Amino acid sequence: MNTDFYTVTIDGTKFELLKRYDQLKIIGFGAQGVVCSAYDLVLERSVAIKKLSRPFQNVTHAKRAFRELKIMQLVDHKNIIGLLDVFTPQQTLKEFQDVYLVMELMDANLCQVIQMDLDHERMSFLLYQLLCGIKHLHSAGIIHRDIKPSNIVVNGDCTLKILDFGLARPTTSALLMTPYVVTRYYRAPEVILGMGYQENADIWSVGCIMGEMIRGHVIFPGDYHVDQWNKIVEQLGTPSQDFMSRLQPTVRKYVENRPFQAGYSFETLFPDAMFSEQSLTQCDLNSTQARDLLSKMLVIDPEKRISVEDALSHPFVRVWHDDSEVNAPASGTYDESFEQIQSVRQWKELIFKEIQNFQEDWMIL
Ligand code: AMP
């Protein structure tokens, strides 16, 4: 029995926490576990604590947990959530069960903010920060591919941080896993259609988020995988033959056999009436600029879609430009070769070792 820890059960979930973390309250649920707010008696600040229950229980969970642990330590940027502590209440590898990640606490996730009547200033500031965070992840070799509002957290002062680090290399077990419903609304066409992808796959997700801020609801609410593609084409139109020619033969056959869609102009899809009234009276940022940026992000063909750099230089976003935020280099690159590991036993060891390394590094500091 380790006396540094205490046990508390909230809403049926048992937490075994270091005594420094007090006043636990549940604030969210994710694919991997429960998230609480707490007060850290040592740092004298509020924190968020995520409990990962048996993260090595299958390869998909293990990859996600390891990815999160590694990447949070690799990146240090104001638009990416910072890791403050990692611990497990179990003392040995044999007993090892749960991981607790202690992070900076934010007020809400973007789902709770996106439907508010956001004026241009707030919208452009949120987009600027999201693009800075994404650019920083790219500099660490991480193309996210799964940016969505539930993985973005914000504070009342409109500051924004990315919470999660995206899709790992796919495995067959990913298909079998978890009752948790996967949100695909924000995934780029090249990700949905299984093509190669580049950094600007993440720009598509930013476009979906921006469109939702303007419209007030999800812009491509596909009911299932293929329906996601249909929702995109209904609004943006059937893509060019050149794009089709880059698809795998079976996917190409499906896409080419869909009825032709002409699509709509961005003025029709996102008319002035959808923008906040307040924002229409502001002179420096306007809905024409917002629509111009959106029309460059929501481009089906990634070869014709705007890059992260160019989006950051767009007049709707560059008003916030600060070189130290836009061009902050990562301290290293994420080694994806770990993600080849398929044995649960090896993952258990690796995650346990990573927690120990964190504790040791912390002692040295
Ligand atoms: P996750 O398991 O990381 O997907 O998080 C699930 C939910 O918990 C998020 O959508 C947020 O609502 C909330 N959450 C997670 N981490 C934090 C944090 N650091 N600050 C505030 N809320 C958080």
Coordinates of N, CA, C and O in Angstrom, one line a residue, residues 54-224:
R54 N -6.1 0.8 -18.2 CA -5.4 -0.3 -18.9 C -5.1 0.1 -20.4 O -5.7 -0.6 -21.3
P55 N -4.3 1.1 -20.6 CA -4.1 1.6 -22.0 C -3.5 0.6 -22.9 O -3.5 0.7 -24.1
F56 N -2.9 -0.5 -22.3 CA -2.3 -1.5 -23.1 C -3.2 -2.7 -23.4 O -2.9 -3.7 -24.0
Q57 N -4.6 -2.5 -23.1 CA -5.5 -3.6 -23.2 C -5.6 -4.1 -24.7 O -5.9 -5.3 -24.9
N58 N -5.4 -3.2 -25.6 CA -5.3 -3.7 -27.0 C -4.4 -2.7 -27.8 O -4.1 -1.6 -27.2
V59 N -4.0 -3.1 -29.0 CA -2.9 -2.3 -29.7 C -3.4 -0.9 -30.0 O -2.6 0.1 -29.9
T60 N -4.6 -0.7 -30.3 CA -5.1 0.6 -30.7 C -5.1 1.6 -29.5 O -4.6 2.7 -29.6
H61 N -5.6 1.1 -28.3 CA -5.5 1.9 -27.1 C -4.0 2.3 -26.8 O -3.7 3.4 -26.4
A62 N -3.2 1.3 -26.9 CA -1.8 1.4 -26.5 C -1.1 2.5 -27.3 O -0.4 3.3 -26.8
K63 N -1.3 2.4 -28.6 CA -0.7 3.3 -29.6 C -1.1 4.7 -29.2 O -0.3 5.7 -29.2
R64 N -2.4 4.9 -29.0 CA -2.9 6.2 -28.7 C -2.3 6.8 -27.4 O -1.9 8.0 -27.4
A65 N -2.2 5.9 -26.4 CA -1.7 6.4 -25.1 C -0.2 6.7 -25.2 O 0.2 7.8 -24.8
F66 N 0.5 5.9 -25.9 CA 1.9 6.1 -26.1 C 2.2 7.4 -26.9 O 3.1 8.2 -26.6
R67 N 1.5 7.5 -28.0 CA 1.6 8.7 -28.8 C 1.3 9.9 -28.1 O 2.1 10.9 -28.2
E68 N 0.3 9.9 -27.2 CA -0.1 11.1 -26.5 C 1.0 11.5 -25.5 O 1.5 12.6 -25.4
L69 N 1.5 10.4 -24.8 CA 2.6 10.6 -23.8 C 3.9 11.2 -24.5 O 4.5 12.2 -24.0
K70 N 4.3 10.6 -25.6 CA 5.5 11.0 -26.3 C 5.4 12.4 -26.8 O 6.3 13.2 -26.7
I71 N 4.3 12.6 -27.5 CA 4.2 13.9 -28.3 C 4.0 15.0 -27.3 O 4.6 16.1 -27.5
M72 N 3.3 14.8 -26.2 CA 3.1 15.9 -25.3 C 4.5 16.3 -24.7 O 4.6 17.5 -24.3
Q73 N 5.4 15.4 -24.6 CA 6.7 15.7 -24.1 C 7.6 16.4 -25.1 O 8.5 17.2 -24.8
L74 N 7.3 16.1 -26.4 CA 8.1 16.6 -27.5 C 7.8 18.0 -27.9 O 8.6 18.8 -28.3
V75 N 6.5 18.3 -27.8 CA 6.1 19.7 -28.2 C 5.9 20.6 -27.1 O 5.5 20.2 -26.0
D76 N 6.3 21.9 -27.3 CA 6.1 22.9 -26.3 C 5.6 24.1 -27.0 O 6.4 24.9 -27.5
H77 N 4.3 24.3 -27.0 CA 3.8 25.4 -27.8 C 2.5 25.9 -27.1 O 1.8 25.0 -26.6
K78 N 2.3 27.2 -27.1 CA 1.1 27.7 -26.3 C -0.2 27.2 -26.9 O -1.2 27.3 -26.2
N79 N -0.2 26.7 -28.1 CA -1.5 26.2 -28.7 C -1.6 24.7 -28.7 O -2.5 24.1 -29.4
I80 N -0.8 24.1 -27.9 CA -0.9 22.6 -27.7 C -0.8 22.3 -26.2 O 0.0 22.9 -25.5
I81 N -1.7 21.5 -25.8 CA -1.9 21.3 -24.3 C -0.6 20.8 -23.7 O 0.1 19.9 -24.3
G82 N -0.2 21.3 -22.6 CA 1.1 20.9 -21.9 C 0.8 19.8 -20.9 O -0.2 19.8 -20.2
L83 N 1.8 18.9 -20.8 CA 1.8 17.8 -19.9 C 2.5 18.3 -18.6 O 3.6 18.7 -18.7
L84 N 1.8 18.2 -17.4 CA 2.5 18.6 -16.2 C 3.0 17.4 -15.4 O 4.0 17.6 -14.7
D85 N 2.3 16.3 -15.5 CA 2.8 15.1 -14.7 C 2.1 13.9 -15.3 O 1.1 13.9 -16.0
V86 N 2.8 12.8 -15.1 CA 2.3 11.4 -15.5 C 2.6 10.5 -14.3 O 3.7 10.5 -13.8
F87 N 1.6 9.7 -13.9 CA 1.9 8.7 -12.9 C 1.0 7.5 -13.0 O -0.1 7.6 -13.7
T88 N 1.4 6.4 -12.4 CA 0.6 5.3 -12.2 C 0.6 4.9 -10.7 O 1.7 5.0 -10.1
P89 N -0.5 4.5 -10.1 CA -0.5 4.1 -8.7 C 0.1 2.8 -8.5 O 0.5 2.4 -7.4
Q90 N 0.3 2.0 -9.6 CA 0.9 0.7 -9.4 C 2.4 0.8 -9.4 O 3.0 1.6 -10.2
Q91 N 3.0 0.0 -8.6 CA 4.5 0.1 -8.4 C 5.3 -0.7 -9.3 O 6.5 -0.4 -9.6
T92 N 4.8 -1.8 -9.8 CA 5.6 -2.8 -10.6 C 4.9 -3.0 -12.0 O 3.7 -2.8 -12.1
L93 N 5.7 -3.5 -12.9 CA 5.2 -3.8 -14.3 C 4.1 -4.8 -14.2 O 3.1 -4.8 -14.9
K94 N 4.3 -5.8 -13.3 CA 3.3 -6.9 -13.1 C 2.0 -6.3 -12.7 O 0.9 -6.8 -13.2
E95 N 2.0 -5.4 -11.8 CA 0.7 -4.9 -11.3 C 0.1 -3.8 -12.2 O -1.0 -3.4 -12.0
F96 N 0.9 -3.3 -13.1 CA 0.6 -2.1 -13.8 C -0.8 -2.1 -14.5 O -1.1 -3.1 -15.2
Q97 N -1.6 -1.1 -14.2 CA -3.0 -1.1 -14.8 C -3.3 0.3 -15.5 O -3.6 0.3 -16.6
D98 N -3.2 1.3 -14.7 CA -3.8 2.6 -15.1 C -2.7 3.7 -15.2 O -1.8 3.7 -14.5
V99 N -3.0 4.7 -16.1 CA -2.1 5.8 -16.3 C -2.9 7.1 -16.0 O -4.1 7.2 -16.5
Y100 N -2.3 8.0 -15.3 CA -3.0 9.3 -15.1 C -2.1 10.4 -15.8 O -0.9 10.5 -15.5
L101 N -2.7 11.2 -16.7 CA -2.0 12.3 -17.3 C -2.5 13.6 -16.7 O -3.7 13.8 -16.7
V102 N -1.6 14.4 -16.2 CA -2.0 15.7 -15.6 C -1.6 16.8 -16.6 O -0.5 16.9 -17.1
M103 N -2.6 17.6 -17.0 CA -2.4 18.6 -18.0 C -2.9 20.0 -17.5 O -3.6 20.0 -16.5
E104 N -2.6 21.0 -18.3 CA -3.2 22.3 -18.0 C -4.7 22.2 -18.2 O -5.2 21.5 -19.0
L105 N -5.4 22.9 -17.3 CA -6.9 22.8 -17.4 C -7.4 24.0 -18.2 O -7.0 25.2 -18.0
M106 N -8.3 23.7 -19.1 CA -8.9 24.8 -19.9 C -10.4 24.8 -19.6 O -10.9 23.9 -18.9
D107 N -11.1 25.8 -20.0 CA -12.5 26.0 -19.6 C -13.5 25.1 -20.3 O -14.5 24.7 -19.7
A108 N -13.3 24.9 -21.6 CA -14.4 24.2 -22.3 C -13.7 23.6 -23.6 O -12.6 24.0 -24.0
N109 N -14.5 22.6 -24.2 CA -13.9 22.2 -25.6 C -14.7 23.0 -26.6 O -15.6 23.7 -26.4
L110 N -14.1 22.9 -27.9 CA -14.6 23.8 -28.9 C -16.1 23.5 -29.3 O -16.8 24.4 -29.8
C111 N -16.5 22.3 -29.0 CA -18.0 22.0 -29.4 C -18.9 22.9 -28.6 O -19.9 23.3 -29.1
Q112 N -18.4 23.3 -27.4 CA -19.3 24.1 -26.6 C -19.3 25.6 -27.0 O -20.1 26.4 -26.6
V113 N -18.3 26.0 -27.9 CA -18.1 27.4 -28.3 C -18.5 27.6 -29.7 O -18.9 28.7 -30.1
I114 N -18.4 26.6 -30.5 CA -18.5 26.7 -32.0 C -19.9 27.2 -32.4 O -20.0 27.9 -33.4
Q115 N -20.9 26.9 -31.6 CA -22.2 27.3 -32.0 C -22.6 28.7 -31.5 O -23.7 29.1 -31.7
M116 N -21.7 29.3 -30.7 CA -22.0 30.7 -30.3 C -21.9 31.6 -31.4 O -21.3 31.3 -32.5
D117 N -22.5 32.8 -31.3 CA -22.5 33.8 -32.3 C -21.1 34.5 -32.3 O -20.9 35.4 -31.6
L118 N -20.1 33.9 -33.0 CA -18.8 34.4 -32.9 C -18.6 35.5 -33.9 O -18.9 35.4 -35.1
D119 N -18.0 36.7 -33.4 CA -17.7 37.7 -34.4 C -16.4 37.4 -35.1 O -15.7 36.5 -34.8
H120 N -16.1 38.3 -36.1 CA -14.9 38.0 -36.9 C -13.6 37.9 -36.1 O -12.8 37.2 -36.4
E121 N -13.6 38.8 -35.1 CA -12.3 38.9 -34.4 C -12.1 37.6 -33.6 O -11.0 37.0 -33.7
R122 N -13.1 37.1 -32.9 CA -13.0 35.8 -32.2 C -12.7 34.7 -33.1 O -11.8 33.9 -32.9
M123 N -13.5 34.7 -34.2 CA -13.3 33.5 -35.2 C -11.9 33.5 -35.8 O -11.2 32.5 -35.8
S124 N -11.4 34.7 -36.2 CA -10.1 34.7 -36.8 C -9.0 34.4 -35.8 O -8.0 33.7 -36.1
F125 N -9.2 34.8 -34.5 CA -8.2 34.5 -33.5 C -8.2 33.0 -33.2 O -7.1 32.4 -33.1
L126 N -9.3 32.4 -33.1 CA -9.4 31.0 -32.8 C -8.7 30.2 -34.0 O -7.9 29.3 -33.8
L127 N -9.0 30.6 -35.2 CA -8.4 30.0 -36.4 C -6.9 30.2 -36.4 O -6.1 29.2 -36.7
Y128 N -6.4 31.4 -36.1 CA -5.0 31.7 -36.1 C -4.3 30.7 -35.1 O -3.3 30.1 -35.5
Q129 N -4.8 30.6 -33.9 CA -4.2 29.7 -32.9 C -4.2 28.3 -33.3 O -3.2 27.5 -33.1
L130 N -5.3 27.9 -33.9 CA -5.4 26.5 -34.4 C -4.4 26.2 -35.4 O -3.7 25.2 -35.4
L131 N -4.2 27.1 -36.4 CA -3.2 26.9 -37.4 C -1.8 26.9 -36.9 O -0.9 26.2 -37.3
C132 N -1.5 27.8 -35.9 CA -0.2 27.8 -35.2 C 0.1 26.5 -34.6 O 1.2 25.9 -34.7
G133 N -0.9 25.9 -33.9 CA -0.7 24.6 -33.2 C -0.5 23.5 -34.2 O 0.4 22.7 -34.0
I134 N -1.3 23.5 -35.3 CA -1.1 22.5 -36.3 C 0.3 22.6 -37.0 O 0.9 21.6 -37.2
K135 N 0.7 23.8 -37.3 CA 2.0 24.0 -37.9 C 3.1 23.5 -37.0 O 4.0 22.9 -37.4
H136 N 2.9 23.7 -35.7 CA 3.9 23.2 -34.8 C 4.0 21.7 -34.7 O 5.0 21.1 -34.7
L137 N 2.8 21.1 -34.8 CA 2.7 19.6 -34.8 C 3.4 19.1 -36.1 O 4.2 18.1 -36.1
H138 N 3.2 19.8 -37.2 CA 3.8 19.4 -38.5 C 5.3 19.5 -38.4 O 6.0 18.6 -38.9
S139 N 5.8 20.5 -37.7 CA 7.3 20.6 -37.5 C 7.9 19.5 -36.7 O 9.1 19.2 -36.8
A140 N 7.0 18.8 -35.9 CA 7.5 17.6 -35.1 C 7.2 16.3 -35.9 O 7.3 15.2 -35.4
G141 N 6.8 16.5 -37.2 CA 6.6 15.3 -38.1 C 5.2 14.7 -37.8 O 5.0 13.5 -38.2
I142 N 4.3 15.4 -37.3 CA 3.0 14.8 -37.0 C 1.9 15.5 -37.8 O 1.6 16.7 -37.7
I143 N 1.3 14.7 -38.8 CA 0.2 15.2 -39.5 C -1.0 14.6 -38.8 O -1.1 13.4 -38.6
H144 N -1.9 15.4 -38.2 CA -2.9 15.0 -37.3 C -4.0 14.1 -38.0 O -4.3 13.0 -37.5
R145 N -4.6 14.6 -39.0 CA -5.6 13.9 -39.8 C -7.0 13.7 -39.1 O -7.9 13.2 -39.7
D146 N -7.1 14.1 -37.8 CA -8.4 13.9 -37.1 C -8.7 15.1 -36.2 O -9.2 14.9 -35.1
I147 N -8.4 16.3 -36.7 CA -8.7 17.4 -35.9 C -10.2 17.6 -35.8 O -10.8 17.6 -36.9
K148 N -10.7 17.8 -34.6 CA -12.2 18.0 -34.5 C -12.4 18.8 -33.2 O -11.6 18.8 -32.3
P149 N -13.6 19.4 -33.1 CA -13.9 20.3 -32.0 C -13.7 19.7 -30.6 O -13.3 20.4 -29.7
S150 N -14.0 18.4 -30.5 CA -13.9 17.8 -29.2 C -12.4 17.6 -28.7 O -12.2 17.4 -27.6
N151 N -11.5 17.7 -29.7 CA -10.1 17.6 -29.4 C -9.4 19.0 -29.3 O -8.2 19.1 -29.4
I152 N -10.2 20.0 -29.2 CA -9.6 21.4 -29.1 C -10.3 22.0 -27.8 O -11.5 21.9 -27.7
V153 N -9.4 22.6 -27.0 CA -10.0 23.2 -25.8 C -9.7 24.7 -25.8 O -8.7 25.2 -26.3
V154 N -10.6 25.5 -25.2 CA -10.5 26.9 -25.2 C -10.7 27.5 -23.8 O -11.4 26.9 -22.9
N155 N -10.2 28.7 -23.6 CA -10.5 29.4 -22.3 C -11.4 30.6 -22.6 O -11.6 31.0 -23.8
G156 N -12.0 31.2 -21.6 CA -12.9 32.3 -21.7 C -12.3 33.5 -22.5 O -13.0 34.2 -23.1
D157 N -11.0 33.6 -22.4 CA -10.3 34.7 -23.1 C -10.0 34.4 -24.5 O -9.2 35.1 -25.2
C158 N -10.6 33.3 -25.0 CA -10.4 32.9 -26.4 C -9.1 32.2 -26.7 O -8.8 32.0 -27.9
T159 N -8.3 31.9 -25.7 CA -7.1 31.2 -26.0 C -7.4 29.7 -26.3 O -8.4 29.2 -25.8
L160 N -6.6 29.1 -27.2 CA -7.0 27.8 -27.7 C -5.8 26.8 -27.7 O -4.7 27.2 -27.9
K161 N -6.1 25.6 -27.3 CA -5.0 24.5 -27.4 C -5.6 23.2 -28.0 O -6.7 22.9 -27.7
I162 N -4.7 22.5 -28.7 CA -5.0 21.2 -29.3 C -4.7 20.2 -28.2 O -3.7 20.2 -27.6
L163 N -5.7 19.2 -28.1 CA -5.6 18.2 -27.0 C -5.0 16.9 -27.4 O -4.5 16.2 -26.6
D164 N -5.2 16.6 -28.7 CA -5.0 15.2 -29.0 C -4.1 15.2 -30.3 O -4.0 16.2 -30.9
F165 N -3.5 14.0 -30.5 CA -2.5 14.1 -31.6 C -2.7 13.2 -32.8 O -1.8 12.7 -33.5
G166 N -4.0 12.9 -33.0 CA -4.4 12.4 -34.2 C -4.4 10.9 -34.4 O -4.1 10.1 -33.5
L167 N -4.5 10.5 -35.7 CA -4.6 9.1 -36.0 C -3.3 8.4 -36.0 O -2.3 9.0 -36.6
A168 N -3.2 7.3 -35.4 CA -2.0 6.5 -35.5 C -2.0 5.7 -36.8 O -3.0 5.7 -37.5
R169 N -0.9 5.0 -37.0 CA -1.0 4.1 -38.2 C -2.2 3.1 -38.0 O -2.3 2.5 -37.0
P170 N -3.0 2.9 -39.0 CA -4.1 2.0 -38.8 C -3.8 0.6 -38.7 O -2.8 0.1 -39.2
T171 N -4.6 -0.1 -37.8 CA -4.4 -1.6 -37.7 C -5.7 -2.2 -37.9 O -6.7 -1.6 -37.7
T172 N -5.7 -3.5 -38.1 CA -7.0 -4.2 -38.2 C -7.8 -4.2 -36.9 O -9.0 -4.1 -36.9
S173 N -7.1 -4.2 -35.8 CA -7.8 -4.2 -34.5 C -8.6 -2.9 -34.3 O -9.6 -2.8 -33.6
A174 N -8.2 -1.8 -35.0 CA -8.9 -0.5 -34.9 C -10.4 -0.7 -35.4 O -11.3 0.0 -34.9
L175 N -10.6 -1.6 -36.3 CA -11.9 -1.9 -36.8 C -12.8 -2.6 -35.8 O -14.0 -2.4 -35.7
L176 N -12.2 -3.4 -34.9 CA -12.9 -4.2 -34.0 C -13.3 -3.5 -32.7 O -14.2 -3.9 -32.0
M177 N -12.6 -2.4 -32.5 CA -12.5 -1.8 -31.1 C -13.7 -0.9 -30.8 O -14.4 -0.4 -31.6
T178 N -13.8 -0.7 -29.5 CA -14.5 0.4 -28.8 C -15.9 0.8 -29.3 O -16.2 1.0 -30.4
P179 N -16.8 0.8 -28.3 CA -18.2 1.2 -28.6 C -18.3 2.7 -28.9 O -19.3 3.2 -29.3
Y180 N -17.2 3.4 -28.5 CA -17.2 4.9 -28.7 C -17.4 5.2 -30.1 O -16.7 4.7 -31.0
V181 N -18.3 6.1 -30.4 CA -18.6 6.5 -31.8 C -17.5 7.4 -32.4 O -17.2 8.4 -31.7
V182 N -17.0 7.1 -33.5 CA -15.9 7.9 -34.1 C -16.5 9.0 -34.9 O -17.4 8.7 -35.8
T183 N -16.1 10.2 -34.7 CA -16.6 11.3 -35.5 C -15.7 11.5 -36.7 O -14.5 11.7 -36.6
R184 N -16.3 11.4 -37.9 CA -15.6 11.5 -39.1 C -15.8 12.8 -39.9 O -15.3 13.0 -41.0
Y185 N -16.7 13.6 -39.3 CA -17.2 14.8 -40.1 C -16.1 15.7 -40.5 O -16.2 16.5 -41.5
Y186 N -14.9 15.7 -39.9 CA -13.9 16.7 -40.1 C -12.7 16.1 -40.9 O -11.7 16.8 -41.1
R187 N -12.8 14.8 -41.3 CA -11.7 14.2 -42.0 C -11.7 14.6 -43.5 O -12.7 14.6 -44.2
A188 N -10.4 14.8 -43.9 CA -10.2 15.2 -45.3 C -10.6 14.2 -46.3 O -10.5 13.0 -46.0
P189 N -11.0 14.6 -47.5 CA -11.4 13.6 -48.6 C -10.3 12.5 -48.8 O -10.6 11.4 -48.9
E190 N -9.0 13.0 -48.8 CA -8.0 12.0 -49.1 C -7.8 11.0 -48.0 O -7.4 9.9 -48.2
V191 N -8.2 11.4 -46.8 CA -8.2 10.4 -45.6 C -9.4 9.5 -45.7 O -9.3 8.3 -45.6
I192 N -10.6 10.0 -46.1 CA -11.8 9.2 -46.2 C -11.6 8.2 -47.3 O -12.0 7.1 -47.2
L193 N -11.0 8.7 -48.4 CA -10.9 7.8 -49.6 C -9.6 7.0 -49.7 O -9.4 6.3 -50.6
G194 N -8.8 7.0 -48.6 CA -7.7 6.2 -48.5 C -6.6 6.5 -49.5 O -5.8 5.6 -50.0
M195 N -6.4 7.8 -49.8 CA -5.3 8.2 -50.7 C -4.1 8.6 -49.8 O -4.2 8.6 -48.6
G196 N -3.0 8.9 -50.5 CA -1.9 9.5 -49.7 C -2.3 10.8 -49.2 O -3.3 11.4 -49.6
Y197 N -1.6 11.3 -48.1 CA -2.0 12.6 -47.6 C -0.8 13.4 -47.2 O 0.3 12.8 -47.0
Q198 N -0.9 14.7 -47.2 CA 0.1 15.6 -46.8 C -0.3 16.5 -45.7 O -1.5 16.4 -45.2
E199 N 0.5 17.5 -45.3 CA 0.2 18.4 -44.2 C -1.2 19.0 -44.4 O -1.9 19.2 -43.4
N200 N -1.6 19.4 -45.6 CA -2.8 20.1 -45.7 C -4.1 19.3 -45.6 O -5.2 19.8 -45.7
A201 N -3.9 18.0 -45.3 CA -5.1 17.2 -44.8 C -5.7 17.9 -43.6 O -6.9 17.9 -43.4
D202 N -4.8 18.5 -42.8 CA -5.3 19.2 -41.5 C -6.0 20.5 -41.8 O -6.9 20.9 -41.1
I203 N -5.7 21.1 -43.0 CA -6.4 22.3 -43.4 C -7.9 22.1 -43.7 O -8.7 22.9 -43.4
W204 N -8.1 20.9 -44.3 CA -9.5 20.6 -44.5 C -10.3 20.6 -43.2 O -11.4 21.2 -43.1
S205 N -9.8 20.0 -42.1 CA -10.5 20.0 -40.8 C -10.7 21.4 -40.3 O -11.7 21.7 -39.8
V206 N -9.7 22.2 -40.5 CA -9.8 23.6 -40.1 C -11.0 24.3 -40.9 O -11.8 25.0 -40.3
G207 N -11.1 24.0 -42.1 CA -12.1 24.5 -43.0 C -13.5 24.1 -42.5 O -14.4 24.8 -42.4
C208 N -13.6 22.8 -42.1 CA -14.9 22.2 -41.6 C -15.3 22.9 -40.3 O -16.4 23.2 -40.0
I209 N -14.3 23.2 -39.4 CA -14.5 23.9 -38.2 C -14.9 25.3 -38.4 O -15.9 25.8 -37.8
M210 N -14.3 26.0 -39.4 CA -14.6 27.4 -39.7 C -16.0 27.4 -40.3 O -16.8 28.3 -39.9
G211 N -16.3 26.5 -41.2 CA -17.7 26.5 -41.8 C -18.7 26.3 -40.7 O -19.8 26.9 -40.7
E212 N -18.4 25.5 -39.7 CA -19.4 25.2 -38.6 C -19.6 26.4 -37.7 O -20.7 26.7 -37.2
M213 N -18.5 27.2 -37.5 CA -18.6 28.4 -36.8 C -19.5 29.4 -37.5 O -20.3 30.1 -36.8
I214 N -19.5 29.4 -38.8 CA -20.3 30.3 -39.6 C -21.8 29.8 -39.6 O -22.7 30.6 -39.3
R215 N -21.9 28.6 -39.9 CA -23.3 28.0 -40.1 C -24.0 27.7 -38.8 O -25.2 27.6 -38.8
G216 N -23.2 27.4 -37.8 CA -23.8 27.0 -36.5 C -24.1 25.6 -36.3 O -24.7 25.1 -35.3
H217 N -23.8 24.8 -37.4 CA -24.0 23.3 -37.2 C -22.9 22.6 -38.1 O -22.4 23.3 -39.0
V218 N -22.8 21.3 -37.9 CA -21.8 20.5 -38.7 C -22.0 20.7 -40.2 O -23.2 20.6 -40.6
I219 N -21.0 21.0 -41.0 CA -21.3 21.2 -42.4 C -21.4 20.0 -43.2 O -22.1 19.9 -44.2
F220 N -20.6 18.9 -42.9 CA -20.7 17.7 -43.6 C -21.0 16.5 -42.7 O -20.2 15.7 -42.3
P221 N -22.3 16.4 -42.2 CA -22.7 15.4 -41.2 C -23.0 14.1 -41.8 O -24.1 13.6 -41.9
G222 N -21.9 13.4 -42.3 CA -22.1 12.0 -42.9 C -22.6 11.0 -41.8 O -22.0 11.0 -40.7
D223 N -23.6 10.2 -42.2 CA -24.1 9.2 -41.2 C -23.1 8.0 -41.1 O -23.1 7.3 -40.1
Y224 N -22.4 7.8 -42.2 CA -21.4 6.7 -42.1 C -20.3 7.0 -43.2 O -20.4 8.0 -43.9

